[in-house]
Amino acid sequence: MRTSILTAFGLLALSSTAFSQEFSDNVIKIGILNDQSGVYADFGGKGSVAAAELAIEDFKKDGGIEGVEIQLINADHQNKPDIASNIAREWYDTQQVDAIMELTTSSVGLAVQALSNEKKKITINTGAATSELTGKQCTPYGFHWAYDTHALAVGTGGALVKDGGDSWYFLTADYAFGYSLEEQTSTVVKANGGQVVGAVKHPLATTDYSSFLLQAQSSGAKVIGLANAGVDTQNSIKQAAEFGIVAGGQRLAALLFTLADVHGVGLDVAQGLTLTESFYWDRDDESRAFGERYAAKFNGRMPNMVHAGTYSAVLQYLKAAKEAGTDESDAVAAKLKEMPVEDVFARGGSVGKNGRMISDVYLLEVKKPDESTKEWDYYKVLATIPGAEAYAKPEESGCPLVTQ
């Protein structure tokens, strides 16, 4: 009897040890790393932290993971890959962070994804745009949610060419994101019978766009493609209005422009712009309910696709960890690629072998001031673009994981 009691006690102890090993320290720790003070602070920033908090709240309401605490930390990477990599390394090495998400700025996203691959840690990019994240620079632990340059090019670029905008000149942010967006939009323009007559690159966070806009204006292009984002795009649009570019007959294509940016420049300036987002809070009853919850949590502001995408990414990561029964990265990554994505952001979403999450995106037009009935009522939905059309097929992405 004594032996049996000891054996039973030993098995119980082993069982408890095994459980704690499944979830390291019985804690899942997620880091939101993004721009919180620069040109992309409204694009993602603290708003993405609020979205992540909502996802954790909802996961816990649905039962959570018994005995496992979920922690969230965040930091400002200042749009600098070296700073971002140093923060990520410190999080992994000393704070036992399991996954890092958001990662606005493509150069940052690529750098942190590469480091995370070395550390065998999961990243889910919701703020970075370059499709290289799930293309040639894909990793087994790297995932891309919310949008990418391919979807933006197909949505906004394709729509404007079909609407008669068959000659383009680009104002391009001088780093990985801008290059990728210009290249992919150019491909879509040419595939639809249009032409690219020129391009000019500008530094990140510049304040004077006059010389760039004058070059674009003198090109005679029907469409000036803004391959930039955040405050850069806002300032480009404001200064274009001062030069009378749209009044003179040319069109502006805001290739990465979100609800936060429309709010920043106002409907008077943004009206009539065609753009692409993968989420709109006023889409249906479910998205409106989410928008109201988000606004109550975050200074009365409605979420854009980066915020809602971060909500979805955090929620899906936690669901995958629960399904896997562990926070071990290989097991969670396998579940992320296996499980469907079904939430307020993604309807019928799925994750490809290259880590790209595929869900529908929306072609939108900014309303005129007299068409808007309330604050944040900014968009008309022109079309829903199926995810399979918006995103590159995994086998065409250039990701080496797909052919292995």
Coordinates of N, CA and C in Angstrom, one line a residue, residues 138-140 142-143 337 351-356 394 399 401-404:
C138 N 10.2 34.4 -46.1 CA 9.3 33.7 -45.2 C 10.1 32.8 -44.3
T139 N 9.5 32.5 -43.1 CA 10.1 31.6 -42.1 C 9.1 30.7 -41.6
P140 N 9.4 29.6 -41.0 CA 8.4 28.7 -40.4 C 7.6 29.3 -39.2
G142 N 7.0 32.8 -39.1 CA 6.5 34.1 -39.5 C 5.1 34.1 -40.1
F143 N 4.2 34.9 -39.6 CA 2.9 35.0 -40.2 C 2.6 36.5 -40.5
K337 N -1.5 27.3 -39.0 CA -1.7 27.0 -40.4 C -2.8 26.0 -40.7
V351 N -4.9 30.2 -43.4 CA -3.5 30.5 -43.4 C -2.8 29.6 -44.3
G352 N -2.0 30.1 -45.3 CA -1.3 29.3 -46.2 C 0.0 28.8 -45.7
K353 N 0.6 27.9 -46.4 CA 1.9 27.3 -46.0 C 3.0 28.3 -45.8
N354 N 2.8 29.4 -46.5 CA 3.8 30.5 -46.3 C 3.6 31.4 -45.2
G355 N 2.5 31.2 -44.4 CA 2.1 32.0 -43.3 C 1.2 33.2 -43.6
R356 N 0.8 33.4 -44.8 CA -0.1 34.5 -45.2 C -1.5 34.1 -44.8
P394 N 0.1 31.0 -52.3 CA 1.4 30.5 -51.7 C 2.4 30.0 -52.6
C399 N 8.0 31.8 -51.5 CA 8.4 31.3 -50.2 C 9.0 29.9 -50.4
L401 N 9.3 27.6 -48.2 CA 8.6 26.7 -47.4 C 7.6 25.9 -48.2
V402 N 7.0 26.6 -49.2 CA 5.9 26.0 -49.9 C 6.4 24.8 -50.8
T403 N 7.6 24.9 -51.3 CA 8.1 23.8 -52.2 C 8.9 22.7 -51.4
Q404 N 9.0 22.9 -50.1 CA 9.8 21.9 -49.3 C 9.0 20.7 -49.1

